[in-house]
CSV table of C-alpha atoms and ligand atoms in Angstrom, one decimal:
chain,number,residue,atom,x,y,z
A,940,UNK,CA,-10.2,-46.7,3.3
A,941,UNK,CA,-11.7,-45.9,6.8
A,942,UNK,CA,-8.8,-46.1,8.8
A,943,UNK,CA,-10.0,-48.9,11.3
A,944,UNK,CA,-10.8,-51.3,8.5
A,945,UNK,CA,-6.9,-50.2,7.3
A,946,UNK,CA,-5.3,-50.3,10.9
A,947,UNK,CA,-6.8,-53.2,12.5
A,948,UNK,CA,-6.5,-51.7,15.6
A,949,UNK,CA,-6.4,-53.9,18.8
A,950,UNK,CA,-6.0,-52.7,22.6
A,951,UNK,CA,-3.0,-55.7,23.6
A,952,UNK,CA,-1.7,-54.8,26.9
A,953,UNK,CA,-2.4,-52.3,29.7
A,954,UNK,CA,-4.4,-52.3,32.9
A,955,UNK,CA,-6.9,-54.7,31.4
A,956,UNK,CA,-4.6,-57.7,31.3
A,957,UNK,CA,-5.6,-61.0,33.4
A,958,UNK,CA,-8.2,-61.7,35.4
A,959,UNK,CA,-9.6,-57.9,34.9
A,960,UNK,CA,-12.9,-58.4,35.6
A,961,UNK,CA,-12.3,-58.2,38.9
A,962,UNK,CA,-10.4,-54.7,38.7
A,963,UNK,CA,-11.7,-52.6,41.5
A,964,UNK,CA,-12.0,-50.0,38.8
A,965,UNK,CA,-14.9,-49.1,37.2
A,966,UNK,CA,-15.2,-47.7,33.3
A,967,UNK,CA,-12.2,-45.7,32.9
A,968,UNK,CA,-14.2,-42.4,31.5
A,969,UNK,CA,-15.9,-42.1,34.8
A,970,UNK,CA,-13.1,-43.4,37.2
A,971,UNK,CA,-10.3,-40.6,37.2
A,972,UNK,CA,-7.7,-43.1,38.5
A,973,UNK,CA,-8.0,-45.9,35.7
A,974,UNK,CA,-8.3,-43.5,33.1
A,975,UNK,CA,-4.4,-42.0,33.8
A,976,UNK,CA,-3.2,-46.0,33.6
A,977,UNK,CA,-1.5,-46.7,30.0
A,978,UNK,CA,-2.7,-48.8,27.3
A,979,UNK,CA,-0.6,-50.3,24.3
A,980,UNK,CA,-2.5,-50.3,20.8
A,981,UNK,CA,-1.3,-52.5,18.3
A,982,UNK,CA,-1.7,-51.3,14.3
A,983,UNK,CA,-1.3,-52.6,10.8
A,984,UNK,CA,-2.0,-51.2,7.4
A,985,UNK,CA,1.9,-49.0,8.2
A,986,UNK,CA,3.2,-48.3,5.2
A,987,UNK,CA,6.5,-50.0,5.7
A,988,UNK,CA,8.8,-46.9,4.3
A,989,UNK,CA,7.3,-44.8,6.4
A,990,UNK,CA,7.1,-46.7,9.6
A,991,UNK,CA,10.2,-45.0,11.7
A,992,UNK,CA,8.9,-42.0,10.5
A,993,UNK,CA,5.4,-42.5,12.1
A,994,UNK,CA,7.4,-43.8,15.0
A,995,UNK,CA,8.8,-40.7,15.2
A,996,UNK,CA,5.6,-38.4,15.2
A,997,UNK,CA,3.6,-40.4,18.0
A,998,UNK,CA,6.9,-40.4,20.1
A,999,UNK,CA,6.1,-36.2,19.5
A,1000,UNK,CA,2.6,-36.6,20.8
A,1001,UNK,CA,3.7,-38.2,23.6
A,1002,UNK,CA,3.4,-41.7,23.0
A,1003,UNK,CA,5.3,-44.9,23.7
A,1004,UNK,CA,6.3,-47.0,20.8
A,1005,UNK,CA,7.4,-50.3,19.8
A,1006,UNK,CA,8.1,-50.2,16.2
A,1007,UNK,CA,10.3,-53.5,16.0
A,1008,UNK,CA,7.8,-56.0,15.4
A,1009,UNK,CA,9.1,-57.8,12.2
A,1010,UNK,CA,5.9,-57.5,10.1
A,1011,UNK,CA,7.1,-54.1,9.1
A,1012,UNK,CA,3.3,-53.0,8.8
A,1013,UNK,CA,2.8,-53.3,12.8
A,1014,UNK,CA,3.3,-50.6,15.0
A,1015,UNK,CA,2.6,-50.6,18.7
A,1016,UNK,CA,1.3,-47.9,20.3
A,1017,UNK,CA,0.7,-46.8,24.1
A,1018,UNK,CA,-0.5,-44.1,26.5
A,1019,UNK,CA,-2.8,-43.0,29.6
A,1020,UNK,CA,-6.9,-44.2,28.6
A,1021,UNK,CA,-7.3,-40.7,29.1
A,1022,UNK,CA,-5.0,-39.2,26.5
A,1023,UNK,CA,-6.3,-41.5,23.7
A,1024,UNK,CA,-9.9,-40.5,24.8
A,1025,UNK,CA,-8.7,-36.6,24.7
A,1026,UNK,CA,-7.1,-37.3,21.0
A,1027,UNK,CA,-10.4,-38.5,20.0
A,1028,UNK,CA,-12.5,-35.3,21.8
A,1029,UNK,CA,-10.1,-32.8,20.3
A,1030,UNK,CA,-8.2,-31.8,17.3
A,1031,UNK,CA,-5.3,-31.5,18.6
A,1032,UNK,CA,-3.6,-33.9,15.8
A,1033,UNK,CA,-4.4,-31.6,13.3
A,1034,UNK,CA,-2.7,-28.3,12.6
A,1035,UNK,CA,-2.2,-25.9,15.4
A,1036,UNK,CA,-0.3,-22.3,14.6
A,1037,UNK,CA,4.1,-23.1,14.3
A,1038,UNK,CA,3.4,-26.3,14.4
A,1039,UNK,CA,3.9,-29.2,11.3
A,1040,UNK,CA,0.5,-30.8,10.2
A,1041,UNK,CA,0.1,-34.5,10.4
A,1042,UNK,CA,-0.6,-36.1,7.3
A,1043,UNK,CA,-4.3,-37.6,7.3
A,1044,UNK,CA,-2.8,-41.0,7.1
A,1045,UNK,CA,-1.2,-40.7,10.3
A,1046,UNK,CA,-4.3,-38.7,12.0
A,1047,UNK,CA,-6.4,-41.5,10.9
A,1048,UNK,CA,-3.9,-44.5,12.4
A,1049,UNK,CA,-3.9,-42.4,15.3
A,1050,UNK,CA,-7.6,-41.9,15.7
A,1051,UNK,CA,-8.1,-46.0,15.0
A,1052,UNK,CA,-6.4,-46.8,18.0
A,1053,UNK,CA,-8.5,-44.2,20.3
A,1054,UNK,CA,-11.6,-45.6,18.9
A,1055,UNK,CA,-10.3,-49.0,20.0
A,1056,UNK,CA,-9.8,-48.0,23.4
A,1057,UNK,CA,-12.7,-46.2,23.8
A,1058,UNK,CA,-14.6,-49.6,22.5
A,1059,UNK,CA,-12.4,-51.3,24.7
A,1060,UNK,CA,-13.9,-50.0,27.9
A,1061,UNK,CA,-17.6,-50.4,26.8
A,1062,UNK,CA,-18.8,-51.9,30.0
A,1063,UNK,CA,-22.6,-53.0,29.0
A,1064,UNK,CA,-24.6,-53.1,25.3
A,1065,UNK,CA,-28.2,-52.5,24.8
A,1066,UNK,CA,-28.8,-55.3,21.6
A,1067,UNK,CA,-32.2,-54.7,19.8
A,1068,UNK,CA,-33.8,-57.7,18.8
A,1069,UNK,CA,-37.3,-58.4,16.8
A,1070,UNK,CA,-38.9,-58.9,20.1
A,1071,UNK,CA,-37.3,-56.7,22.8
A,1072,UNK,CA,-33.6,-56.3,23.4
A,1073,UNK,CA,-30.6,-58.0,25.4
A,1074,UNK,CA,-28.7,-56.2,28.4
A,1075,UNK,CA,-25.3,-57.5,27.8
A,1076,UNK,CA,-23.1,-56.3,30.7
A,1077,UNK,CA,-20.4,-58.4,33.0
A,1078,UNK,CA,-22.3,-61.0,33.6
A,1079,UNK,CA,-22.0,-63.1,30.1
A,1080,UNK,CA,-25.5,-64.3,28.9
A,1081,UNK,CA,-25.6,-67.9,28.8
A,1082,UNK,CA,-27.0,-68.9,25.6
A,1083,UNK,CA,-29.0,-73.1,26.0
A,1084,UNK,CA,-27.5,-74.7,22.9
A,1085,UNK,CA,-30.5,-77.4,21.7
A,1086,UNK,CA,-29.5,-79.2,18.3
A,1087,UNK,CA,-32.8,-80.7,16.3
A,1088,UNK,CA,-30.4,-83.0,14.4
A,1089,UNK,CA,-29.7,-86.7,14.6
A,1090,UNK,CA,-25.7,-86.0,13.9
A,1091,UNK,CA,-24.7,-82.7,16.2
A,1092,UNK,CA,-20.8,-83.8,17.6
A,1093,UNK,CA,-22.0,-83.6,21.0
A,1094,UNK,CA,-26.1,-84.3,20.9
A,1095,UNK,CA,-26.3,-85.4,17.8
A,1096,UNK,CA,-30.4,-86.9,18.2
A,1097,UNK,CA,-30.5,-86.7,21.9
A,1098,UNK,CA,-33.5,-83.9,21.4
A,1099,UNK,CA,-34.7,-84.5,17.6
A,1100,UNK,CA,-38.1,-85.5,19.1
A,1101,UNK,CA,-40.0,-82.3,18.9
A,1102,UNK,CA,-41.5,-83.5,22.6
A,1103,UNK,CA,-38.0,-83.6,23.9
A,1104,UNK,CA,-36.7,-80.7,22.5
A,1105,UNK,CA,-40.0,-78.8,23.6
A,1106,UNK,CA,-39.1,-80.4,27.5
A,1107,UNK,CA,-35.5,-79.7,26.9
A,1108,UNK,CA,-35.8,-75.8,26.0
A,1109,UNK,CA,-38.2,-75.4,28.9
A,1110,UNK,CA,-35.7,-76.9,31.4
A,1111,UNK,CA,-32.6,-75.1,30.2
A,1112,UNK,CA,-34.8,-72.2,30.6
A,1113,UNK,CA,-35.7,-72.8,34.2
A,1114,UNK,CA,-31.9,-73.8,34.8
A,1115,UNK,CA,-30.7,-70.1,33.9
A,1116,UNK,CA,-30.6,-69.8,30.0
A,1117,UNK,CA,-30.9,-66.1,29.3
A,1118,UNK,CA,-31.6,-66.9,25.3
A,1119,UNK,CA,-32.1,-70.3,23.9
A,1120,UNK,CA,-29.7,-71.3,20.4
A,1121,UNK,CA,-32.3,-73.7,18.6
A,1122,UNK,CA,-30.5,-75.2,14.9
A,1123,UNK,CA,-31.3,-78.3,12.9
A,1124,UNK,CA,-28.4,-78.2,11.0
A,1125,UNK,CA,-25.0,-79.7,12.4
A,1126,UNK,CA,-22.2,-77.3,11.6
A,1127,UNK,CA,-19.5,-79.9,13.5
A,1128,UNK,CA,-16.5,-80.6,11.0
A,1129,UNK,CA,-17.2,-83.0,8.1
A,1130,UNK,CA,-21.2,-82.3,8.5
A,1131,UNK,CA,-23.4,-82.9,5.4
A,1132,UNK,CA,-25.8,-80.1,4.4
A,1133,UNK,CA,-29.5,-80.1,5.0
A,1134,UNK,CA,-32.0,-78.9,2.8
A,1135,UNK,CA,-34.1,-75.9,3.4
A,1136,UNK,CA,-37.0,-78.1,3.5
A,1137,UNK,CA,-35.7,-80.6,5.9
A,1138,UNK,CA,-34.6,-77.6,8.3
A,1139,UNK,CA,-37.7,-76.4,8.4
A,1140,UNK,CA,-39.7,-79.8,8.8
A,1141,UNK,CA,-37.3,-80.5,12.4
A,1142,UNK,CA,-37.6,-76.7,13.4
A,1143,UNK,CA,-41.5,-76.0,12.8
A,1144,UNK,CA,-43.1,-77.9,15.7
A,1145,UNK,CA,-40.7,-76.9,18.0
A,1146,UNK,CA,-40.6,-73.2,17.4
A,1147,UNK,CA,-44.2,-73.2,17.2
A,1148,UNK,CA,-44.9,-74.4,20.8
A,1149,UNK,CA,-41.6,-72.6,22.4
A,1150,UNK,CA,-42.7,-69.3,20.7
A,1151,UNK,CA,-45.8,-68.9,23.1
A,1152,UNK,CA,-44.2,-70.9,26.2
A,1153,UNK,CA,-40.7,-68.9,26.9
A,1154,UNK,CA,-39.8,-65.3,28.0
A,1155,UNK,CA,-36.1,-65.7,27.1
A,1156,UNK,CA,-35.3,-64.5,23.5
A,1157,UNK,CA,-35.0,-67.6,20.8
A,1158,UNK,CA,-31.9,-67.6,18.3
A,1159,UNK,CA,-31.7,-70.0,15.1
A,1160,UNK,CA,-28.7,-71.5,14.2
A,1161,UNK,CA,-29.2,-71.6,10.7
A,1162,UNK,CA,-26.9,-69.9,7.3
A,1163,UNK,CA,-30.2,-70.1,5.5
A,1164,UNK,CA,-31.9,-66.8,4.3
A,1165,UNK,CA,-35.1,-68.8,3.6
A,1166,UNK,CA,-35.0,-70.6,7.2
A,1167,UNK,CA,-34.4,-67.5,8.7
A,1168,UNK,CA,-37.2,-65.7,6.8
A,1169,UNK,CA,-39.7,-68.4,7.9
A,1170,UNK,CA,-39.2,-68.4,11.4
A,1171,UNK,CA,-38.0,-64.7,12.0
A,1172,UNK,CA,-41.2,-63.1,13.6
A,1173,UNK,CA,-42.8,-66.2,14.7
A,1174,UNK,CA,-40.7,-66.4,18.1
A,1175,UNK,CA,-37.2,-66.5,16.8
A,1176,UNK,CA,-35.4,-62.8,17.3
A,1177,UNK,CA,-32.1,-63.3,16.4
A,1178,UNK,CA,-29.9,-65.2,13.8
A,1179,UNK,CA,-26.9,-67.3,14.5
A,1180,UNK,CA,-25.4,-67.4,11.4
A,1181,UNK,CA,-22.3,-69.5,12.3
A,1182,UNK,CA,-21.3,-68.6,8.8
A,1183,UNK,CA,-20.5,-65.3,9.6
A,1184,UNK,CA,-23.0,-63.5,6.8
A,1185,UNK,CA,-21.0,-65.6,3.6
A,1186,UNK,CA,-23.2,-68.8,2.6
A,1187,UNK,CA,-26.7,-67.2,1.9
A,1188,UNK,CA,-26.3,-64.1,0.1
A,1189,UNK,CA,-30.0,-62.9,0.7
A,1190,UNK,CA,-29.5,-63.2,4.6
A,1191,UNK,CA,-28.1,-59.4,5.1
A,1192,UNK,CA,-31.4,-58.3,3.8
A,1193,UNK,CA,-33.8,-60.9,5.9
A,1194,UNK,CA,-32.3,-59.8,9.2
A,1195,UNK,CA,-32.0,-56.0,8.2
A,1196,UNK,CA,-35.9,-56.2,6.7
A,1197,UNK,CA,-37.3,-58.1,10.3
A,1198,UNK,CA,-34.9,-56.1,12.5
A,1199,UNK,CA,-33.4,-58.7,14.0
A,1200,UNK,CA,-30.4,-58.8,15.8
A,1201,UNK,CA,-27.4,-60.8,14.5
A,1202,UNK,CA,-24.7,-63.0,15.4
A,1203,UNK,CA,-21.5,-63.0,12.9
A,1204,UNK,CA,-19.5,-66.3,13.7
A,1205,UNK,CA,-16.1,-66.8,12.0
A,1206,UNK,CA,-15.7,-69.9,9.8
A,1207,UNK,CA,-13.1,-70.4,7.2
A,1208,UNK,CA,-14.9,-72.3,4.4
A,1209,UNK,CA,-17.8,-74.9,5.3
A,1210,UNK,CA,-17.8,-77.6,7.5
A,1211,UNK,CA,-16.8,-79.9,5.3
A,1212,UNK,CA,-13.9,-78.5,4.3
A,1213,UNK,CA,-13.2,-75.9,7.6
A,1214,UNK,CA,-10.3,-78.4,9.3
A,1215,UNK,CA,-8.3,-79.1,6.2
A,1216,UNK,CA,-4.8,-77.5,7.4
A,1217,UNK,CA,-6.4,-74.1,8.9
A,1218,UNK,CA,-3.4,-71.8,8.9
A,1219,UNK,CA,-4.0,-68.1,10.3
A,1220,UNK,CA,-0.8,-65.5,10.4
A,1221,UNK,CA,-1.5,-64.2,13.6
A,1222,UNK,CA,-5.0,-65.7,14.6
A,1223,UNK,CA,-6.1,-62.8,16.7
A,1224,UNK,CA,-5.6,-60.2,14.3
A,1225,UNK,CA,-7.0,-62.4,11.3
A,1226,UNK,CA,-10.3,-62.4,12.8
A,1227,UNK,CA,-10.2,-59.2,14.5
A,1228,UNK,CA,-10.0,-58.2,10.8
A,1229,UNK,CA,-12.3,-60.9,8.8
A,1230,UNK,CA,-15.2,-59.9,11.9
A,1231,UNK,CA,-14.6,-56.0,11.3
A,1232,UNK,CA,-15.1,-56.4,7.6
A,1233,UNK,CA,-18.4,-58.6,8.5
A,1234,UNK,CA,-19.8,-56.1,10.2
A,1235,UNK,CA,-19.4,-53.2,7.8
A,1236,UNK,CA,-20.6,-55.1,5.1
A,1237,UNK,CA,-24.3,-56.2,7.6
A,1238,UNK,CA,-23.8,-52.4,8.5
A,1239,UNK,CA,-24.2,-51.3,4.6
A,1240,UNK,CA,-26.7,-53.7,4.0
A,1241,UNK,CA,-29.0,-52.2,6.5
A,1242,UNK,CA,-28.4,-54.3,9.8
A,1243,UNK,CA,-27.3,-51.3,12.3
A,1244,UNK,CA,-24.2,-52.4,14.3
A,1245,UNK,CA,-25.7,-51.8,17.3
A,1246,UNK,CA,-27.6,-55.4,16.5
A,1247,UNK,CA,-24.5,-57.2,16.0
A,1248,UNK,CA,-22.8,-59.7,18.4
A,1249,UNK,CA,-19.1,-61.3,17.1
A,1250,UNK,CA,-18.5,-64.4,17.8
A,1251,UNK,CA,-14.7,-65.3,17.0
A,1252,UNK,CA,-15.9,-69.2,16.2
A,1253,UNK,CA,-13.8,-71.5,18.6
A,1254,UNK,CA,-13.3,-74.7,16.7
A,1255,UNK,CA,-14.5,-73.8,13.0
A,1256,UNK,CA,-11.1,-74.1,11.0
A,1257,UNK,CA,-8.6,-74.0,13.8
A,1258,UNK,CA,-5.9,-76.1,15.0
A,1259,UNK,CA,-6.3,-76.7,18.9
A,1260,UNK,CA,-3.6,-73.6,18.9
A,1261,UNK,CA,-5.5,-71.4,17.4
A,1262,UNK,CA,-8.8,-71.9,19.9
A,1263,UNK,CA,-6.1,-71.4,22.5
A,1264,UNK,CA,-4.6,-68.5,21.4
A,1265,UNK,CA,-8.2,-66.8,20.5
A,1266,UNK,CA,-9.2,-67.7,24.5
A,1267,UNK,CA,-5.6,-66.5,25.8
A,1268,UNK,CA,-6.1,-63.1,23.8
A,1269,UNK,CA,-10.2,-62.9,23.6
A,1270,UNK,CA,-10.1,-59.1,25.0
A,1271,UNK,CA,-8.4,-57.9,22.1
A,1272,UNK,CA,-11.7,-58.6,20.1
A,1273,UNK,CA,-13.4,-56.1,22.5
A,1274,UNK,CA,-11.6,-53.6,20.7
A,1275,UNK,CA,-14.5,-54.0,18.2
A,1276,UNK,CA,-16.9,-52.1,20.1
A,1277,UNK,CA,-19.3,-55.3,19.7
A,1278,UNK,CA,-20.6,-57.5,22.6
A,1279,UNK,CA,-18.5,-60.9,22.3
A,1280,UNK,CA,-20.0,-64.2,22.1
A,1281,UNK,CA,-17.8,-67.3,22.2
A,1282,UNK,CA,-19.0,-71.1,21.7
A,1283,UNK,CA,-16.0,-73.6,23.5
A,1284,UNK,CA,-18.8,-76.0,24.8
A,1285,UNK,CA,-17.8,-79.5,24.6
A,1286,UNK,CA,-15.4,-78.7,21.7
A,1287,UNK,CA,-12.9,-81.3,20.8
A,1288,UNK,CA,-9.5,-78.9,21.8
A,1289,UNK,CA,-10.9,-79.4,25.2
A,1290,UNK,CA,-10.9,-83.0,24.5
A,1291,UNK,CA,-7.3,-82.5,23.2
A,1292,UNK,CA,-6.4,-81.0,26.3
A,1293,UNK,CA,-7.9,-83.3,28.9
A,1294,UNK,CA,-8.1,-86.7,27.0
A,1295,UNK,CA,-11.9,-87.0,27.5
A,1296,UNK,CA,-14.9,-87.9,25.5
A,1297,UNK,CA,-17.8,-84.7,24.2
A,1298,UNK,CA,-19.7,-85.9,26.8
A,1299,UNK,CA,-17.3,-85.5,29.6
A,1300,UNK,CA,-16.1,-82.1,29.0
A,1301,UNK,CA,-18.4,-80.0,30.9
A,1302,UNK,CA,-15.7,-78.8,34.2
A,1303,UNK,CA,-13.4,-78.1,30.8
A,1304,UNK,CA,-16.1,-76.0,29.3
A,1305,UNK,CA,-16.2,-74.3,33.2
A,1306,UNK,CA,-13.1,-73.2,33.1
A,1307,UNK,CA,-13.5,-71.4,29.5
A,1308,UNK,CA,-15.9,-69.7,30.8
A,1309,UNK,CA,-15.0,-68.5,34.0
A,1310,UNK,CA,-12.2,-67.3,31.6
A,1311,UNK,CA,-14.6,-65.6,29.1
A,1312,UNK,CA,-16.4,-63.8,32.3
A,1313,UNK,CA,-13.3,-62.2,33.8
A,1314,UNK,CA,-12.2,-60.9,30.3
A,1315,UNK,CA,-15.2,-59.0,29.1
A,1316,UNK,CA,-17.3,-62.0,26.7
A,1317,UNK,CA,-20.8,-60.7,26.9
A,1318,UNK,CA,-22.6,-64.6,26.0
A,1319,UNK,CA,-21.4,-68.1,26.2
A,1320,UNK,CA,-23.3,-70.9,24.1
A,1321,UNK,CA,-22.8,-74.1,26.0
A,1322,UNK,CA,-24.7,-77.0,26.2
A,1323,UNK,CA,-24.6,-77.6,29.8
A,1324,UNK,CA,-26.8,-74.5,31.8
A,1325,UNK,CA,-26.9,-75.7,35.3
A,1326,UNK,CA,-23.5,-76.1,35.5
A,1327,UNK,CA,-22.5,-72.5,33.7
A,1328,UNK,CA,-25.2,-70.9,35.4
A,1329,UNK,CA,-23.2,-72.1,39.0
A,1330,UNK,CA,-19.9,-70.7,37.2
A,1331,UNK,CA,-21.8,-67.1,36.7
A,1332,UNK,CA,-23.6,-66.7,39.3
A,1333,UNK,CA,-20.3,-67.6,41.7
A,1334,UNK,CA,-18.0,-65.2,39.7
A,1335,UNK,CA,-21.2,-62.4,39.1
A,1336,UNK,CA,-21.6,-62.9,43.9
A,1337,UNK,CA,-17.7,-62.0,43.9
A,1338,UNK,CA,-17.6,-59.1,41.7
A,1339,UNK,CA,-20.5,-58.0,42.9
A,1340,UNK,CA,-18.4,-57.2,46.4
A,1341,UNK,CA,-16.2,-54.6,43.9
A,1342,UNK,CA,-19.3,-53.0,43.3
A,1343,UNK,CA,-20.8,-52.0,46.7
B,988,LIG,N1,-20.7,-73.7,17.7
B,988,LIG,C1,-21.5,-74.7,17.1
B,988,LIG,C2,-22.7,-74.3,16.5
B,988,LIG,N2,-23.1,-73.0,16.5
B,988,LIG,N3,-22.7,-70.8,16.9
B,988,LIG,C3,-21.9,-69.8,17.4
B,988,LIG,N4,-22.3,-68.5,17.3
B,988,LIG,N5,-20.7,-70.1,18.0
B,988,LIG,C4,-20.3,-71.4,18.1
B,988,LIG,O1,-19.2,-71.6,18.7
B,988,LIG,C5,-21.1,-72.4,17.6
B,988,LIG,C6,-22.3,-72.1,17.0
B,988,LIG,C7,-21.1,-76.1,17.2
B,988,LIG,O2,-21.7,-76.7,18.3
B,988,LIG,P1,-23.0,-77.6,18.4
B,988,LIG,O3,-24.2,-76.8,18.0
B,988,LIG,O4,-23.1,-78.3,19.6
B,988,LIG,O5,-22.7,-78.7,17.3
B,988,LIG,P2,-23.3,-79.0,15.8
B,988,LIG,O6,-22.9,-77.8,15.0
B,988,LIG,O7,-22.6,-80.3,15.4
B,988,LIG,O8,-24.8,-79.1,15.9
């Protein structure tokens, strides 16, 4: 198995910790003075017998371990940026004259974690779409959420008038929206299905008379392959599939056949059944793995990764833990290589948290995504665009002073 599918491998701790985005470094391959700072890689897939031993042989190369975490398939890692980068430019784990060879397994873990570091640091993505392509860089994207239904958690038939959808997409749009998230099917926990044909009756006058009247890219929210088929090319460049690829199995080949760029959303089950005692061993590295495999499998049916966003699904089977521990540790998904997109707006953990109602919760949403900003999310979906656009554009003025 390709060893990053095997190893999981997540960057966990180093220079990037806290409010990074702010460093005063710049991407560590070009800044000679962030690239000597250390970074601790965290791996699974050990083969438990042989874990001390593998200790062992990176202590040799010169790394630090930890190999006491009590899964006995984890190891931790760590070194300088630089000297992962310089493992994954050479070949100096494989056999040199005198000295032992590696075995491939280990050369492979080894490699895994300097591929995650070197995704890590990706500092902007170029995302192809059907109509053009999205700059993702420090400043997140801020994605309009408008929801055609009459039972959304948060909206639910504020907009299912095509006339005020139409008026709200345009305002969003002049309030900041970089892509607008159009759906007509609620995904909120408990949510009854649509039909194809119902979708499409609440999406069709809408899309029609956006797809000629905005300059921003349009996403659909929608698992359906014939939804997506229908309105892909007509306006809409990229699918939300908020069920990560799993519901429709002919949607792979839609987006791959109209090029369209992708966003893979973590959900365990459907959203009828998503909040029935979610349990995840180690929430982080469950995803980080379930959103890997995701991409592979869009990857070998013909959507290139470089037109895939991750999206690690806050609130779509998780306890309020579980949303907090994704946010606490969101820059371990960077190790992915994929722009992150995250979705906390409104969501009922920030109710949990603060006590108030959906439609009360947009200085909670803030703070997410101030949070998302400083660690590395490329996109935030929120309902509220004024507001987030203030958020951005305060946080993008101040680290814009790092820059000059
Ligand atoms: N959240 C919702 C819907 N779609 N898509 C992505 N990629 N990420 C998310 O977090 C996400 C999403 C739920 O919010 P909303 O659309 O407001 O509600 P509903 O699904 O009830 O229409």
């Amino acid at each position: 198995m390709d060893g990053e599918l095997l190893h999981n491998p997540r960057v966990v701790a180093g220079t990037m910790d806290g409010f990074e985005g702010l460093s005063r470094f710049r991407s560590p391959f070009l800044d000679p003075l962030r690239s000597m700072l250390p970074v601790a890689v965290e791996v699974e897939g050990i083969p438990p017998a042989l874990r001390p031993v593998w200790a062992d042989r990176a202590r040799v190369r010169g790394f630090l371990v930890d190999a006491g975490d009590p899964r006995p398939d984890r190891l931790r890692i760590a070194c300088a940026i630089d000297r992962f980068e310089w493992l994954l430019e050479t070949d100096q784990l494989d056999a040199k004259g005198g000295e032992p060879a590696e075995s491939p397994e280990f050369v492979s873990m080894v490699r895994a974690a300097a591929t995650a570091v070197r995704n890590r640091f990706i500092d902007a993505f170029t995302v192809p779409h059907c109509l053009g392509a999205l700059t993702m860089g420090r400043r997140p994207l801020l994605m309009g959420v408008l929801n055609l239904t009459p039972d959304s958690f948060s909206d639910g038939g504020a907009w299912a008038h095509p006339d005020r959808a139409i008026e709200r997409a345009l305002a969003m749009v002049a309030e900041g929206a970089d892509i607008l998230d159009i759906g007509a099917e609620s995904t909120r926990p408990g949510a009854p299905p649509v039909s194809v044909e119902e979708e499409v009756h609440r999406l069709e006058p809408v899309l029609r008379a956006l797809a000629s009247r905005v300059r921003v890219p349009i996403s659909l929210d929608t698992t359906k392959a014939a939804v997506a088929d229908r309105f892909l090319g007509s306006g809409v460049s990229i699918i939300n599939d908020v069920s990560g690829l799993e519901f429709d199995s002919r949607m792979v080949e839609v987006i791959a056949r109209h090029r369209a760029c992708v966003v893979i959303n973590h959900m365990r089950g459907t959203p009828r059944t998503m909040q029935g005692s979610p349990r995840y061993d180690d929430v982080v590295a469950d995803i980080c793995r379930w959103l890997r495999e995701r991409l592979e499998r869009a990857q070998r049916g013909g959507i290139p990764r470089e037109r895939v966003i991750l999206d690690p699904g806050i609130g779509f089977g998780k306890r309020v833990e579980d949303n907090l521990d994704l946010l606490a540790r969101i820059g371990e998904l960077r190790s992915l290589g994929r722009p992150i997109l995250i979705g906390c707006s409104r969501k009922s953990f920030l109710g949990s948290i603060t006590g108030r109602a959906t439609s009360d919760r947009v200085h909670a949403t803030a703070a997410t995504t101030a949070l998302a900003a400083l660690r590395g999310v490329r996109a935030v979906r929120v309902h509220d665009v004024l507001e987030t656009a203030d958020v951005l554009s305060v946080l993008d003025a101040i680290d814009g002073r790092l820059r000059e």
